[in-house]
Amino acid sequence: MLVLVLSVVVLLLAGGCVCVFWAARGDAPRWARGVARATLLGSDLARSANRNPRAQQSSGDD
């Protein structure tokens, strides 16, 4: 069951990447541009959640 869920997630991510590439070419339909926008927003959210706020502080106070 877990393999099935992970396979679906990987297929959705691959489809999002294809839509981003298609939209970047400029000839994508409206629904593909929407999927591309959602994919890019999700990647930005994942990137900002992955940042460590402690890594930006100076560690000279130890």
PDB file of C-alpha atoms in Angstrom:
ATOM      1  CA  MET A   1       0.000   0.000   0.000  1.00  0.00           C
ATOM      2  CA  LEU A   2       2.833   2.381   0.875  1.00  0.00           C
ATOM      3  CA  VAL A   3       4.526   1.661  -2.445  1.00  0.00           C
ATOM      4  CA  LEU A   4       1.312   2.553  -4.262  1.00  0.00           C
ATOM      5  CA  VAL A   5       0.985   5.871  -2.427  1.00  0.00           C
ATOM      6  CA  LEU A   6       4.629   6.763  -3.061  1.00  0.00           C
ATOM      7  CA  SER A   7       4.253   5.831  -6.736  1.00  0.00           C
ATOM      8  CA  VAL A   8       1.281   8.167  -7.079  1.00  0.00           C
ATOM      9  CA  VAL A   9       3.230  10.978  -5.398  1.00  0.00           C
ATOM     10  CA  VAL A  10       6.191  10.464  -7.732  1.00  0.00           C
ATOM     11  CA  LEU A  11       3.893  10.458 -10.776  1.00  0.00           C
ATOM     12  CA  LEU A  12       2.238  13.699  -9.632  1.00  0.00           C
ATOM     13  CA  LEU A  13       5.632  15.334  -9.115  1.00  0.00           C
ATOM     14  CA  ALA A  14       6.816  14.212 -12.540  1.00  0.00           C
ATOM     15  CA  GLY A  15       3.625  15.555 -14.111  1.00  0.00           C
ATOM     16  CA  GLY A  16       4.155  18.875 -12.358  1.00  0.00           C
ATOM     17  CA  CYS A  17       7.703  19.091 -13.671  1.00  0.00           C
ATOM     18  CA  VAL A  18       6.479  18.373 -17.199  1.00  0.00           C
ATOM     19  CA  CYS A  19       3.900  21.149 -16.861  1.00  0.00           C
ATOM     20  CA  VAL A  20       6.575  23.587 -15.638  1.00  0.00           C
ATOM     21  CA  PHE A  21       8.723  22.772 -18.662  1.00  0.00           C
ATOM     22  CA  TRP A  22       5.733  23.035 -20.999  1.00  0.00           C
ATOM     23  CA  ALA A  23       4.675  26.387 -19.544  1.00  0.00           C
ATOM     24  CA  ALA A  24       8.232  27.713 -19.802  1.00  0.00           C
ATOM     25  CA  ARG A  25       8.169  27.018 -23.542  1.00  0.00           C
ATOM     26  CA  GLY A  26       5.163  29.297 -23.818  1.00  0.00           C
ATOM     27  CA  ASP A  27       2.724  27.071 -25.678  1.00  0.00           C
ATOM     28  CA  ALA A  28       0.981  25.404 -22.738  1.00  0.00           C
ATOM     29  CA  PRO A  29      -2.782  25.498 -22.235  1.00  0.00           C
ATOM     30  CA  ARG A  30      -4.275  27.326 -19.275  1.00  0.00           C
ATOM     31  CA  TRP A  31      -4.641  24.211 -17.099  1.00  0.00           C
ATOM     32  CA  ALA A  32      -0.968  23.302 -17.579  1.00  0.00           C
ATOM     33  CA  ARG A  33       0.086  26.824 -16.602  1.00  0.00           C
ATOM     34  CA  GLY A  34      -2.022  26.468 -13.444  1.00  0.00           C
ATOM     35  CA  VAL A  35      -0.408  23.143 -12.589  1.00  0.00           C
ATOM     36  CA  ALA A  36       3.021  24.660 -13.233  1.00  0.00           C
ATOM     37  CA  ARG A  37       2.238  27.601 -10.960  1.00  0.00           C
ATOM     38  CA  ALA A  38       1.068  25.248  -8.196  1.00  0.00           C
ATOM     39  CA  THR A  39       4.193  23.107  -8.610  1.00  0.00           C
ATOM     40  CA  LEU A  40       6.496  26.110  -8.345  1.00  0.00           C
ATOM     41  CA  LEU A  41       4.609  27.377  -5.304  1.00  0.00           C
ATOM     42  CA  GLY A  42       4.932  23.977  -3.648  1.00  0.00           C
ATOM     43  CA  SER A  43       8.655  23.886  -4.324  1.00  0.00           C
ATOM     44  CA  ASP A  44       9.075  27.359  -2.832  1.00  0.00           C
ATOM     45  CA  LEU A  45       7.156  26.309   0.270  1.00  0.00           C
ATOM     46  CA  ALA A  46       9.223  23.141   0.638  1.00  0.00           C
ATOM     47  CA  ARG A  47      12.449  25.096   0.200  1.00  0.00           C
ATOM     48  CA  SER A  48      11.490  27.704   2.813  1.00  0.00           C
ATOM     49  CA  ALA A  49      10.352  25.018   5.287  1.00  0.00           C
ATOM     50  CA  ASN A  50      13.667  23.224   4.856  1.00  0.00           C
ATOM     51  CA  ARG A  51      15.747  26.208   5.934  1.00  0.00           C
ATOM     52  CA  ASN A  52      17.145  26.092   9.434  1.00  0.00           C
ATOM     53  CA  PRO A  53      16.561  29.409  11.236  1.00  0.00           C
ATOM     54  CA  ARG A  54      19.413  28.644  13.649  1.00  0.00           C
ATOM     55  CA  ALA A  55      21.889  28.365  10.769  1.00  0.00           C
ATOM     56  CA  GLN A  56      21.385  32.050   9.946  1.00  0.00           C
ATOM     57  CA  GLN A  57      22.354  33.176  13.449  1.00  0.00           C
ATOM     58  CA  SER A  58      25.965  33.677  14.423  1.00  0.00           C
ATOM     59  CA  SER A  59      27.353  30.838  16.516  1.00  0.00           C
ATOM     60  CA  GLY A  60      29.993  32.939  18.263  1.00  0.00           C
ATOM     61  CA  ASP A  61      27.962  33.158  21.482  1.00  0.00           C
ATOM     62  CA  ASP A  62      28.749  29.584  22.575  1.00  0.00           C
TER      63      ASP A  62
END
